[in-house]
mmCIF file of C-alpha atoms in Angstrom:
data_model
loop_
_atom_site.group_PDB
_atom_site.id
_atom_site.type_symbol
_atom_site.label_atom_id
_atom_site.label_comp_id
_atom_site.label_asym_id
_atom_site.label_seq_id
_atom_site.Cartn_x
_atom_site.Cartn_y
_atom_site.Cartn_z
ATOM 1 C CA MET A 12 -123.115 8.623 77.541
ATOM 2 C CA THR A 13 -126.876 8.946 77.898
ATOM 3 C CA LEU A 14 -129.560 10.612 75.800
ATOM 4 C CA PHE A 15 -132.807 11.400 77.611
ATOM 5 C CA ARG A 16 -135.818 11.533 75.294
ATOM 6 C CA LEU A 17 -139.232 12.842 76.273
ATOM 7 C CA ASP A 18 -142.259 12.476 73.960
ATOM 8 C CA ALA A 19 -145.519 14.369 74.490
ATOM 9 C CA SER A 20 -147.700 13.436 71.491
ATOM 10 C CA ILE A 21 -150.967 11.748 72.442
ATOM 11 C CA LEU A 22 -151.058 9.879 69.094
ATOM 12 C CA PRO A 23 -147.854 7.813 69.011
ATOM 13 C CA ALA A 24 -148.725 5.793 65.910
ATOM 14 C CA THR A 25 -149.157 8.832 63.660
ATOM 15 C CA SER A 26 -147.080 11.417 65.509
ATOM 16 C CA ALA A 27 -145.170 13.868 63.320
ATOM 17 C CA SER A 28 -143.153 15.093 66.299
ATOM 18 C CA ARG A 29 -142.073 11.572 67.224
ATOM 19 C CA SER A 30 -141.090 10.860 63.623
ATOM 20 C CA LEU A 31 -138.807 13.886 63.589
ATOM 21 C CA GLY A 32 -137.497 12.879 66.985
ATOM 22 C CA ASP A 33 -136.636 9.475 65.550
ATOM 23 C CA LEU A 34 -134.433 11.202 62.968
ATOM 24 C CA VAL A 35 -132.627 13.149 65.697
ATOM 25 C CA GLU A 36 -132.198 9.990 67.735
ATOM 26 C CA SER A 37 -130.916 7.978 64.765
ATOM 27 C CA GLU A 38 -128.103 10.483 64.260
ATOM 28 C CA TRP A 39 -127.296 10.283 67.950
ATOM 29 C CA THR A 40 -127.191 6.475 67.975
ATOM 30 C CA ALA A 41 -125.090 6.433 64.808
ATOM 31 C CA ALA A 42 -122.462 8.471 66.636
ATOM 32 C CA HIS A 43 -122.960 6.738 70.003
ATOM 33 C CA PRO A 44 -123.997 3.165 69.115
ATOM 34 C CA ASP A 45 -123.153 1.687 72.497
ATOM 35 C CA ASP A 46 -124.681 4.409 74.626
ATOM 36 C CA ILE A 47 -128.023 4.546 76.411
ATOM 37 C CA VAL A 48 -131.303 6.219 75.458
ATOM 38 C CA VAL A 49 -133.586 6.798 78.453
ATOM 39 C CA ARG A 50 -137.202 7.443 77.483
ATOM 40 C CA ARG A 51 -140.230 9.038 79.094
ATOM 41 C CA ASP A 52 -143.504 8.850 77.172
ATOM 42 C CA LEU A 53 -146.060 11.296 78.556
ATOM 43 C CA ALA A 54 -148.870 9.704 76.528
ATOM 44 C CA ALA A 55 -148.215 6.239 77.927
ATOM 45 C CA GLU A 56 -147.548 7.592 81.424
ATOM 46 C CA PRO A 57 -149.311 10.946 81.795
ATOM 47 C CA VAL A 58 -148.696 12.984 84.923
ATOM 48 C CA SER A 59 -151.828 13.741 86.911
ATOM 49 C CA ALA A 60 -152.626 17.432 87.240
ATOM 50 C CA THR A 61 -152.894 17.028 91.014
ATOM 51 C CA VAL A 62 -149.246 15.973 91.352
ATOM 52 C CA TRP A 63 -147.957 19.516 90.871
ATOM 53 C CA GLN A 64 -150.211 20.848 93.620
ATOM 54 C CA ASP A 65 -149.011 18.117 95.981
ATOM 55 C CA ALA A 66 -145.361 18.768 95.111
ATOM 56 C CA VAL A 67 -145.735 22.510 95.714
ATOM 57 C CA THR A 68 -147.701 22.270 98.949
ATOM 58 C CA ALA A 69 -145.266 19.697 100.328
ATOM 59 C CA GLY A 70 -142.676 22.441 100.438
ATOM 60 C CA PHE A 71 -144.811 24.416 102.894
ATOM 61 C CA ALA A 72 -145.399 21.520 105.288
ATOM 62 C CA PRO A 73 -143.015 20.073 107.879
ATOM 63 C CA GLU A 74 -141.696 16.741 106.648
ATOM 64 C CA ALA A 75 -143.477 14.819 109.393
ATOM 65 C CA ASP A 76 -146.813 16.382 108.432
ATOM 66 C CA ARG A 77 -146.701 15.716 104.694
ATOM 67 C CA THR A 78 -149.365 13.488 103.208
ATOM 68 C CA GLU A 79 -148.619 10.332 101.266
ATOM 69 C CA GLU A 80 -149.619 12.186 98.097
ATOM 70 C CA GLN A 81 -147.194 15.007 98.845
ATOM 71 C CA ARG A 82 -144.345 12.582 99.484
ATOM 72 C CA ALA A 83 -145.122 10.695 96.274
ATOM 73 C CA ALA A 84 -145.209 13.961 94.319
ATOM 74 C CA GLN A 85 -141.824 15.012 95.672
ATOM 75 C CA ALA A 86 -140.391 11.608 94.793
ATOM 76 C CA LEU A 87 -141.722 11.921 91.237
ATOM 77 C CA ALA A 88 -140.238 15.414 90.920
ATOM 78 C CA ARG A 89 -136.862 14.031 92.022
ATOM 79 C CA ALA A 90 -137.153 11.216 89.463
ATOM 80 C CA PHE A 91 -137.919 13.704 86.680
ATOM 81 C CA ALA A 92 -135.011 15.916 87.696
ATOM 82 C CA ASP A 93 -132.668 12.927 87.997
ATOM 83 C CA GLU A 94 -133.436 11.904 84.401
ATOM 84 C CA LEU A 95 -132.533 15.378 83.170
ATOM 85 C CA ILE A 96 -129.456 15.816 85.334
ATOM 86 C CA ASP A 97 -128.031 12.338 84.748
ATOM 87 C CA ALA A 98 -128.316 12.545 80.941
ATOM 88 C CA ASP A 99 -125.549 13.969 78.789
ATOM 89 C CA ALA A 100 -127.978 15.257 76.147
ATOM 90 C CA LEU A 101 -131.721 15.855 75.949
ATOM 91 C CA LEU A 102 -134.376 15.440 73.262
ATOM 92 C CA PHE A 103 -137.928 16.760 73.620
ATOM 93 C CA THR A 104 -140.687 16.131 71.054
ATOM 94 C CA VAL A 105 -143.661 18.362 71.817
ATOM 95 C CA PRO A 106 -146.549 19.117 69.434
ATOM 96 C CA LEU A 107 -148.688 22.254 69.466
ATOM 97 C CA TYR A 108 -152.194 21.499 70.716
ATOM 98 C CA ASN A 109 -155.085 23.961 70.366
ATOM 99 C CA TYR A 110 -152.642 26.803 69.742
ATOM 100 C CA GLY A 111 -150.881 26.235 73.071
ATOM 101 C CA VAL A 112 -148.476 24.076 75.042
ATOM 102 C CA SER A 113 -149.236 20.378 75.403
ATOM 103 C CA GLN A 114 -150.839 19.887 78.820
ATOM 104 C CA HIS A 115 -148.814 16.690 79.281
ATOM 105 C CA PHE A 116 -145.543 18.561 78.804
ATOM 106 C CA LYS A 117 -146.640 21.537 80.914
ATOM 107 C CA THR A 118 -147.605 19.310 83.848
ATOM 108 C CA TRP A 119 -144.347 17.356 83.570
ATOM 109 C CA PHE A 120 -142.355 20.596 83.514
ATOM 110 C CA ASP A 121 -144.233 22.060 86.480
ATOM 111 C CA VAL A 122 -143.597 18.959 88.587
ATOM 112 C CA ALA A 123 -139.932 18.701 87.608
ATOM 113 C CA TYR A 124 -139.483 22.403 88.308
ATOM 114 C CA THR A 125 -140.334 21.911 91.983
ATOM 115 C CA ASP A 126 -137.037 20.056 92.457
ATOM 116 C CA PRO A 127 -134.597 22.629 93.919
ATOM 117 C CA ARG A 128 -131.765 21.472 91.665
ATOM 118 C CA ILE A 129 -133.603 22.783 88.600
ATOM 119 C CA ASP A 130 -135.829 25.461 90.112
ATOM 120 C CA PRO A 131 -135.205 29.200 89.487
ATOM 121 C CA GLN A 132 -132.005 29.095 91.546
ATOM 122 C CA GLY A 133 -130.828 25.715 90.256
ATOM 123 C CA THR A 134 -128.007 25.446 87.740
ATOM 124 C CA ALA A 135 -127.763 21.690 87.259
ATOM 125 C CA LEU A 136 -128.843 21.869 83.594
ATOM 126 C CA GLN A 137 -126.872 24.942 82.554
ATOM 127 C CA GLY A 138 -125.243 24.473 79.135
ATOM 128 C CA LYS A 139 -126.482 20.905 78.605
ATOM 129 C CA PRO A 140 -126.994 20.161 74.867
ATOM 130 C CA ALA A 141 -130.639 19.644 73.930
ATOM 131 C CA THR A 142 -132.932 19.495 70.926
ATOM 132 C CA LEU A 143 -136.582 20.511 70.882
ATOM 133 C CA VAL A 144 -138.742 19.082 68.096
ATOM 134 C CA THR A 145 -142.114 20.756 67.770
ATOM 135 C CA VAL A 146 -144.808 20.467 65.122
ATOM 136 C CA LEU A 147 -147.773 22.644 64.216
ATOM 137 C CA GLY A 148 -150.972 21.540 62.507
ATOM 138 C CA GLY A 149 -151.248 24.874 60.700
ATOM 139 C CA ASN A 150 -148.761 27.514 59.643
ATOM 140 C CA TYR A 151 -148.398 30.522 61.920
ATOM 141 C CA ALA A 152 -145.318 32.090 60.361
ATOM 142 C CA PRO A 153 -144.992 35.844 59.748
ATOM 143 C CA GLY A 154 -147.313 36.947 56.955
ATOM 144 C CA THR A 155 -149.744 34.027 57.310
ATOM 145 C CA PRO A 156 -153.425 34.665 58.224
ATOM 146 C CA LYS A 157 -152.889 33.161 61.699
ATOM 147 C CA GLU A 158 -149.535 34.710 62.454
ATOM 148 C CA GLY A 159 -149.012 34.736 66.203
ATOM 149 C CA TRP A 160 -151.394 31.873 66.994
ATOM 150 C CA ASP A 161 -148.547 29.554 68.015
ATOM 151 C CA HIS A 162 -148.502 30.117 71.774
ATOM 152 C CA SER A 163 -146.318 27.085 72.431
ATOM 153 C CA THR A 164 -142.926 27.419 70.750
ATOM 154 C CA ALA A 165 -141.935 30.685 72.405
ATOM 155 C CA TRP A 166 -142.867 29.336 75.836
ATOM 156 C CA LEU A 167 -140.971 26.107 75.236
ATOM 157 C CA ARG A 168 -137.887 28.083 74.236
ATOM 158 C CA ARG A 169 -138.258 30.314 77.262
ATOM 159 C CA VAL A 170 -138.336 27.516 79.831
ATOM 160 C CA LEU A 171 -135.790 25.241 78.165
ATOM 161 C CA GLU A 172 -133.327 27.830 76.919
ATOM 162 C CA ASP A 173 -133.677 30.751 79.303
ATOM 163 C CA VAL A 174 -134.942 29.184 82.543
ATOM 164 C CA TRP A 175 -133.011 25.915 82.491
ATOM 165 C CA GLY A 176 -130.129 27.296 80.459
ATOM 166 C CA LEU A 177 -129.983 24.454 77.962
ATOM 167 C CA ASP A 178 -127.842 24.726 74.837
ATOM 168 C CA LEU A 179 -130.942 24.344 72.695
ATOM 169 C CA ARG A 180 -131.518 23.526 69.026
ATOM 170 C CA VAL A 181 -135.073 23.818 67.711
ATOM 171 C CA VAL A 182 -136.595 21.833 64.844
ATOM 172 C CA GLN A 183 -140.088 22.903 63.791
ATOM 173 C CA ARG A 184 -142.449 21.485 61.177
ATOM 174 C CA PRO A 185 -145.628 23.439 60.322
ATOM 175 C CA PHE A 186 -148.655 22.280 58.328
ATOM 176 C CA THR A 187 -148.799 18.717 59.660
ATOM 177 C CA LEU A 188 -152.592 18.736 59.153
ATOM 178 C CA VAL A 189 -152.207 19.137 55.398
ATOM 179 C CA GLY A 190 -153.460 15.845 53.983
ATOM 180 C CA VAL A 191 -155.591 15.336 57.105
ATOM 181 C CA ASN A 192 -157.822 18.414 57.021
ATOM 182 C CA PRO A 193 -159.356 18.878 53.532
ATOM 183 C CA ALA A 194 -159.518 22.651 54.096
ATOM 184 C CA LEU A 195 -155.719 22.698 53.804
ATOM 185 C CA ASP A 196 -155.427 20.681 50.578
ATOM 186 C CA ALA A 197 -154.352 23.753 48.621
ATOM 187 C CA PHE A 198 -151.137 23.863 50.634
ATOM 188 C CA ALA A 199 -149.943 20.349 49.785
ATOM 189 C CA ASP A 200 -146.845 21.487 47.890
ATOM 190 C CA VAL A 201 -145.855 24.003 50.567
ATOM 191 C CA ALA A 202 -146.390 21.402 53.278
ATOM 192 C CA ALA A 203 -144.226 18.872 51.439
ATOM 193 C CA ASP A 204 -141.389 21.385 51.217
ATOM 194 C CA LEU A 205 -141.731 22.276 54.906
ATOM 195 C CA ARG A 206 -141.694 18.602 55.857
ATOM 196 C CA ALA A 207 -138.534 17.942 53.849
ATOM 197 C CA ALA A 208 -136.848 20.976 55.385
ATOM 198 C CA ALA A 209 -137.813 19.871 58.896
ATOM 199 C CA GLU A 210 -136.509 16.351 58.296
ATOM 200 C CA ASP A 211 -133.208 17.756 57.065
ATOM 201 C CA ALA A 212 -133.063 20.041 60.095
ATOM 202 C CA ALA A 213 -133.745 17.103 62.408
ATOM 203 C CA ARG A 214 -130.832 15.131 60.976
ATOM 204 C CA VAL A 215 -128.538 18.138 61.321
ATOM 205 C CA ALA A 216 -129.702 18.721 64.892
ATOM 206 C CA GLY A 217 -129.064 15.077 65.746
ATOM 207 C CA ARG A 218 -125.537 15.234 64.365
ATOM 208 C CA GLU A 219 -124.854 18.491 66.196
ATOM 209 C CA LEU A 220 -126.214 17.005 69.420
ATOM 210 C CA ALA A 221 -123.836 14.061 69.106
ATOM 211 C CA GLU A 222 -120.894 16.199 68.035
ATOM 212 C CA SER A 223 -121.354 18.622 70.923
ATOM 213 C CA LEU A 224 -120.457 15.841 73.326
ATOM 214 C CA GLN A 225 -117.601 14.501 71.244
ATOM 215 C CA ALA A 226 -116.067 17.961 71.297
ATOM 216 C CA ALA A 227 -116.611 18.434 75.026
#
């Protein structure tokens, strides 16, 4: 079996989302020690913003008239879709940036989404087990001063769970900037509790991801 893992953090060495993803992956590999993990790192290999435009416009041009850029964009979209379709389970680690969706992840999704197998009519990913790990620098939970400022998690759930139809588990860790931003020092104890809870949730999600395939 194969686990496909996609990382979107631009700071790999200190990434909270990647660290939680490592916990999910460790549970997977414990249950599937001889299986494959396929990785795509959007920080190491970012997708150019022009690729989506080329992939979309290629669909409106006769094959013989497509530019080299359009052909390359379609090939990349097929490669992205192949990684998703060929995997038995999926793991996405995607931080919140500037209150919104990571541009690296959004561009990757937009390009992949041009492949007809996983476009609005495609069903190739329906029911596939997946885990989304997402982290937030602040805390935007109900009752907090910035409630509603997280404009990423709901969108991620929408496209992964509702559009692609994945059997999705979500692990979220708020307050990752506590200890980094002095203005948040007063929340150190709360942040420590949230981190511990997220790490526990990541381990559970990893076990459930592995067990979902064993039961299939």
